[in-house]
Amino acid sequence: MKLAVGCDHAGYEAPHPYMPAIIAHLERLGHEVIHMGTHGSESVDYPDFAKLVCAAVLDGRAERGVLLCGTGIGMSIAANRHHGIRAAVCATPDMARLSREHNDANVLCLGRRILTLDLCLELANIWLETPFSGGERHCRRVEKMG
Ligand code: RB5
């Protein structure tokens, strides 16, 4: 799958920068990753990178997006400002699964300061593998969001 990924400086926080590890993991799984930045630990504003990732998803350069910030919250708020984006901040395997099955989430948001790296990778795996259920009530609700 083609994935657009992005983060703010939290993605490169020492001593274990998560963003490069997440990208390497996604590539190991066979995904094609477009990294929209940021690329280092210098302080930046998360809405700028949410915008780049959402644009890539909306114009078809990527099928889905993955965003990382300190909590995942700022990225999810920023991403959901973009019409057609359904961004889900996930902290448990059930949230990752249900955001796909019920909400057809097209952007996954993760929190560097909330989750272990292993949990981030597990959530990404689940989120990428889980299809939208396509159930009538879920389609209707997703359609109502435009
Ligand atoms: C940046 O320090 C932090 O505020 C940001 O990464 C994010 O957690 C915001 O929601």
PDB file of C-alpha atoms and ligand atoms in Angstrom:
ATOM      1  CA  MET A   1       0.000   0.000   0.000  1.00  0.00           C
ATOM      2  CA  LYS A   2       1.199   3.557  -0.641  1.00  0.00           C
ATOM      3  CA  LEU A   3       1.353   5.393   2.666  1.00  0.00           C
ATOM      4  CA  ALA A   4       2.036   9.051   3.391  1.00  0.00           C
ATOM      5  CA  VAL A   5       3.615   9.548   6.793  1.00  0.00           C
ATOM      6  CA  GLY A   6       4.412  12.648   8.782  1.00  0.00           C
ATOM      7  CA  CYS A   7       5.247  13.864  12.255  1.00  0.00           C
ATOM      8  CA  ASP A   8       6.317  16.857  14.263  1.00  0.00           C
ATOM      9  CA  HIS A   9       9.513  17.001  16.308  1.00  0.00           C
ATOM     10  CA  ALA A  10       8.057  14.397  18.714  1.00  0.00           C
ATOM     11  CA  GLY A  11       8.665  11.829  15.972  1.00  0.00           C
ATOM     12  CA  TYR A  12      12.412  12.370  16.350  1.00  0.00           C
ATOM     13  CA  GLU A  13      12.568  12.637  20.125  1.00  0.00           C
ATOM     14  CA  ALA A  14      15.708  11.124  21.716  1.00  0.00           C
ATOM     15  CA  PRO A  15      16.717   8.596  22.830  1.00  0.00           C
ATOM     16  CA  HIS A  16      14.446   6.499  20.604  1.00  0.00           C
ATOM     17  CA  PRO A  17      13.218   8.401  17.561  1.00  0.00           C
ATOM     18  CA  TYR A  18       9.973   6.649  16.620  1.00  0.00           C
ATOM     19  CA  MET A  19       9.452   7.974  13.110  1.00  0.00           C
ATOM     20  CA  PRO A  20      12.429   6.248  11.435  1.00  0.00           C
ATOM     21  CA  ALA A  21      11.562   3.018  13.252  1.00  0.00           C
ATOM     22  CA  ILE A  22       7.936   3.192  12.124  1.00  0.00           C
ATOM     23  CA  ILE A  23       8.955   3.905   8.536  1.00  0.00           C
ATOM     24  CA  ALA A  24      11.440   1.004   8.528  1.00  0.00           C
ATOM     25  CA  HIS A  25       8.715  -1.257   9.906  1.00  0.00           C
ATOM     26  CA  LEU A  26       6.191  -0.214   7.270  1.00  0.00           C
ATOM     27  CA  GLU A  27       8.746  -0.738   4.512  1.00  0.00           C
ATOM     28  CA  ARG A  28       9.643  -4.157   5.894  1.00  0.00           C
ATOM     29  CA  LEU A  29       5.954  -5.029   5.589  1.00  0.00           C
ATOM     30  CA  GLY A  30       6.180  -4.128   1.902  1.00  0.00           C
ATOM     31  CA  HIS A  31       4.469  -0.741   1.973  1.00  0.00           C
ATOM     32  CA  GLU A  32       5.674   2.174  -0.127  1.00  0.00           C
ATOM     33  CA  VAL A  33       6.239   5.083   2.235  1.00  0.00           C
ATOM     34  CA  ILE A  34       6.258   8.755   1.288  1.00  0.00           C
ATOM     35  CA  HIS A  35       7.757  10.738   4.161  1.00  0.00           C
ATOM     36  CA  MET A  36       6.326  14.246   4.229  1.00  0.00           C
ATOM     37  CA  GLY A  37       8.473  15.384   7.183  1.00  0.00           C
ATOM     38  CA  THR A  38       9.454  16.746   9.543  1.00  0.00           C
ATOM     39  CA  HIS A  39      12.834  15.085   9.453  1.00  0.00           C
ATOM     40  CA  GLY A  40      14.412  16.074  12.751  1.00  0.00           C
ATOM     41  CA  SER A  41      13.959  17.138  16.346  1.00  0.00           C
ATOM     42  CA  GLU A  42      13.797  20.893  15.750  1.00  0.00           C
ATOM     43  CA  SER A  43      10.477  22.267  16.948  1.00  0.00           C
ATOM     44  CA  VAL A  44       7.824  22.538  14.222  1.00  0.00           C
ATOM     45  CA  ASP A  45       4.034  22.903  14.072  1.00  0.00           C
ATOM     46  CA  TYR A  46       2.074  19.677  13.677  1.00  0.00           C
ATOM     47  CA  PRO A  47      -0.746  21.185  11.506  1.00  0.00           C
ATOM     48  CA  ASP A  48       1.781  21.822   8.723  1.00  0.00           C
ATOM     49  CA  PHE A  49       2.665  18.157   8.488  1.00  0.00           C
ATOM     50  CA  ALA A  50      -0.876  16.936   8.951  1.00  0.00           C
ATOM     51  CA  LYS A  51      -1.757  19.111   5.955  1.00  0.00           C
ATOM     52  CA  LEU A  52       0.959  17.558   3.758  1.00  0.00           C
ATOM     53  CA  VAL A  53      -0.058  14.008   4.618  1.00  0.00           C
ATOM     54  CA  CYS A  54      -3.774  14.724   4.168  1.00  0.00           C
ATOM     55  CA  ALA A  55      -3.125  16.355   0.790  1.00  0.00           C
ATOM     56  CA  ALA A  56      -1.287  13.226  -0.354  1.00  0.00           C
ATOM     57  CA  VAL A  57      -4.186  11.011   0.735  1.00  0.00           C
ATOM     58  CA  LEU A  58      -6.820  13.262  -0.805  1.00  0.00           C
ATOM     59  CA  ASP A  59      -5.083  13.620  -4.190  1.00  0.00           C
ATOM     60  CA  GLY A  60      -4.335   9.897  -4.429  1.00  0.00           C
ATOM     61  CA  ARG A  61      -0.555   9.948  -4.060  1.00  0.00           C
ATOM     62  CA  ALA A  62      -1.157   7.761  -1.023  1.00  0.00           C
ATOM     63  CA  GLU A  63      -3.948   5.403  -0.093  1.00  0.00           C
ATOM     64  CA  ARG A  64      -3.719   6.159   3.611  1.00  0.00           C
ATOM     65  CA  GLY A  65      -1.694   8.230   6.056  1.00  0.00           C
ATOM     66  CA  VAL A  66       0.070   7.788   9.363  1.00  0.00           C
ATOM     67  CA  LEU A  67       0.766  10.788  11.611  1.00  0.00           C
ATOM     68  CA  LEU A  68       2.807  10.971  14.777  1.00  0.00           C
ATOM     69  CA  CYS A  69       2.993  13.729  17.383  1.00  0.00           C
ATOM     70  CA  GLY A  70       3.420  13.865  21.145  1.00  0.00           C
ATOM     71  CA  THR A  71      -0.050  12.601  21.946  1.00  0.00           C
ATOM     72  CA  GLY A  72      -1.592  11.957  18.527  1.00  0.00           C
ATOM     73  CA  ILE A  73      -4.295  14.418  19.495  1.00  0.00           C
ATOM     74  CA  GLY A  74      -2.987  17.533  17.760  1.00  0.00           C
ATOM     75  CA  MET A  75      -2.368  15.612  14.559  1.00  0.00           C
ATOM     76  CA  SER A  76      -5.871  14.104  14.635  1.00  0.00           C
ATOM     77  CA  ILE A  77      -7.543  17.465  15.219  1.00  0.00           C
ATOM     78  CA  ALA A  78      -5.511  19.045  12.417  1.00  0.00           C
ATOM     79  CA  ALA A  79      -6.065  16.151  10.000  1.00  0.00           C
ATOM     80  CA  ASN A  80      -9.816  16.088  10.577  1.00  0.00           C
ATOM     81  CA  ARG A  81     -10.031  19.703   9.393  1.00  0.00           C
ATOM     82  CA  HIS A  82      -9.410  18.365   5.877  1.00  0.00           C
ATOM     83  CA  HIS A  83     -12.608  17.355   4.124  1.00  0.00           C
ATOM     84  CA  GLY A  84     -12.529  13.665   3.222  1.00  0.00           C
ATOM     85  CA  ILE A  85     -10.039  12.770   5.928  1.00  0.00           C
ATOM     86  CA  ARG A  86     -11.164  10.479   8.716  1.00  0.00           C
ATOM     87  CA  ALA A  87      -8.277  10.545  11.160  1.00  0.00           C
ATOM     88  CA  ALA A  88      -8.312   8.309  14.207  1.00  0.00           C
ATOM     89  CA  VAL A  89      -6.058   8.697  17.197  1.00  0.00           C
ATOM     90  CA  CYS A  90      -5.593   5.169  18.506  1.00  0.00           C
ATOM     91  CA  ALA A  91      -4.081   3.904  21.730  1.00  0.00           C
ATOM     92  CA  THR A  92      -5.343   0.313  21.894  1.00  0.00           C
ATOM     93  CA  PRO A  93      -5.637  -2.588  19.445  1.00  0.00           C
ATOM     94  CA  ASP A  94      -9.448  -2.326  19.590  1.00  0.00           C
ATOM     95  CA  MET A  95      -9.340   1.357  18.664  1.00  0.00           C
ATOM     96  CA  ALA A  96      -7.095   0.581  15.692  1.00  0.00           C
ATOM     97  CA  ARG A  97      -9.354  -2.244  14.505  1.00  0.00           C
ATOM     98  CA  LEU A  98     -12.633  -0.442  15.034  1.00  0.00           C
ATOM     99  CA  SER A  99     -11.424   2.790  13.436  1.00  0.00           C
ATOM    100  CA  ARG A 100     -11.071   0.758  10.252  1.00  0.00           C
ATOM    101  CA  GLU A 101     -14.080  -1.559  10.582  1.00  0.00           C
ATOM    102  CA  HIS A 102     -16.588   1.092  11.630  1.00  0.00           C
ATOM    103  CA  ASN A 103     -15.135   4.456  10.632  1.00  0.00           C
ATOM    104  CA  ASP A 104     -13.115   3.611   7.525  1.00  0.00           C
ATOM    105  CA  ALA A 105     -10.351   5.788   8.972  1.00  0.00           C
ATOM    106  CA  ASN A 106      -7.879   6.824   6.311  1.00  0.00           C
ATOM    107  CA  VAL A 107      -5.328   8.411   8.639  1.00  0.00           C
ATOM    108  CA  LEU A 108      -3.887   6.822  11.783  1.00  0.00           C
ATOM    109  CA  CYS A 109      -2.584   9.158  14.483  1.00  0.00           C
ATOM    110  CA  LEU A 110      -0.182   7.932  17.148  1.00  0.00           C
ATOM    111  CA  GLY A 111       1.267   9.493  20.280  1.00  0.00           C
ATOM    112  CA  ARG A 112       5.012   9.276  20.776  1.00  0.00           C
ATOM    113  CA  ARG A 113       4.773  10.317  24.432  1.00  0.00           C
ATOM    114  CA  ILE A 114       1.849   8.015  25.193  1.00  0.00           C
ATOM    115  CA  LEU A 115       2.655   4.722  23.485  1.00  0.00           C
ATOM    116  CA  THR A 116       5.657   2.430  23.450  1.00  0.00           C
ATOM    117  CA  LEU A 117       7.256   1.941  20.072  1.00  0.00           C
ATOM    118  CA  ASP A 118       6.185  -1.708  20.086  1.00  0.00           C
ATOM    119  CA  LEU A 119       2.582  -0.692  20.637  1.00  0.00           C
ATOM    120  CA  CYS A 120       2.805   1.857  17.815  1.00  0.00           C
ATOM    121  CA  LEU A 121       3.984  -0.893  15.476  1.00  0.00           C
ATOM    122  CA  GLU A 122       1.259  -3.269  16.655  1.00  0.00           C
ATOM    123  CA  LEU A 123      -1.424  -0.607  16.165  1.00  0.00           C
ATOM    124  CA  ALA A 124      -0.079   0.173  12.699  1.00  0.00           C
ATOM    125  CA  ASN A 125      -0.164  -3.534  11.781  1.00  0.00           C
ATOM    126  CA  ILE A 126      -3.760  -3.933  12.894  1.00  0.00           C
ATOM    127  CA  TRP A 127      -4.874  -0.686  11.318  1.00  0.00           C
ATOM    128  CA  LEU A 128      -3.271  -1.527   7.967  1.00  0.00           C
ATOM    129  CA  GLU A 129      -4.597  -5.085   7.866  1.00  0.00           C
ATOM    130  CA  THR A 130      -8.175  -4.366   8.885  1.00  0.00           C
ATOM    131  CA  PRO A 131     -10.688  -3.642   6.109  1.00  0.00           C
ATOM    132  CA  PHE A 132     -13.727  -1.388   6.429  1.00  0.00           C
ATOM    133  CA  SER A 133     -16.667  -3.626   7.305  1.00  0.00           C
ATOM    134  CA  GLY A 134     -18.797  -2.108   4.558  1.00  0.00           C
ATOM    135  CA  GLY A 135     -21.856  -2.708   6.718  1.00  0.00           C
ATOM    136  CA  GLU A 136     -24.923  -0.671   5.735  1.00  0.00           C
ATOM    137  CA  ARG A 137     -25.080   1.326   8.955  1.00  0.00           C
ATOM    138  CA  HIS A 138     -21.364   2.101   8.888  1.00  0.00           C
ATOM    139  CA  CYS A 139     -21.516   3.217   5.237  1.00  0.00           C
ATOM    140  CA  ARG A 140     -24.460   5.471   6.055  1.00  0.00           C
ATOM    141  CA  ARG A 141     -22.634   7.084   8.972  1.00  0.00           C
ATOM    142  CA  VAL A 142     -19.407   7.583   7.037  1.00  0.00           C
ATOM    143  CA  GLU A 143     -21.378   9.086   4.126  1.00  0.00           C
ATOM    144  CA  LYS A 144     -23.045  11.545   6.514  1.00  0.00           C
ATOM    145  CA  MET A 145     -19.601  12.936   7.327  1.00  0.00           C
ATOM    146  CA  GLY A 146     -19.004  13.765   3.664  1.00  0.00           C
TER     147      GLY A 146
HETATM  148  C1  RB5 B   1       4.587  19.217  20.702  1.00  0.00           C
HETATM  149  O1  RB5 B   1       5.374  19.467  21.816  1.00  0.00           O
HETATM  150  C2  RB5 B   1       3.266  18.589  21.082  1.00  0.00           C
HETATM  151  O2  RB5 B   1       2.416  19.549  21.577  1.00  0.00           O
HETATM  152  C3  RB5 B   1       2.678  17.902  19.890  1.00  0.00           C
HETATM  153  O3  RB5 B   1       3.557  16.918  19.472  1.00  0.00           O
HETATM  154  C4  RB5 B   1       1.355  17.198  20.067  1.00  0.00           C
HETATM  155  O4  RB5 B   1       1.401  16.316  21.149  1.00  0.00           O
HETATM  156  C5  RB5 B   1       0.174  18.005  20.096  1.00  0.00           C
HETATM  157  O5  RB5 B   1      -0.970  17.496  20.184  1.00  0.00           O
END
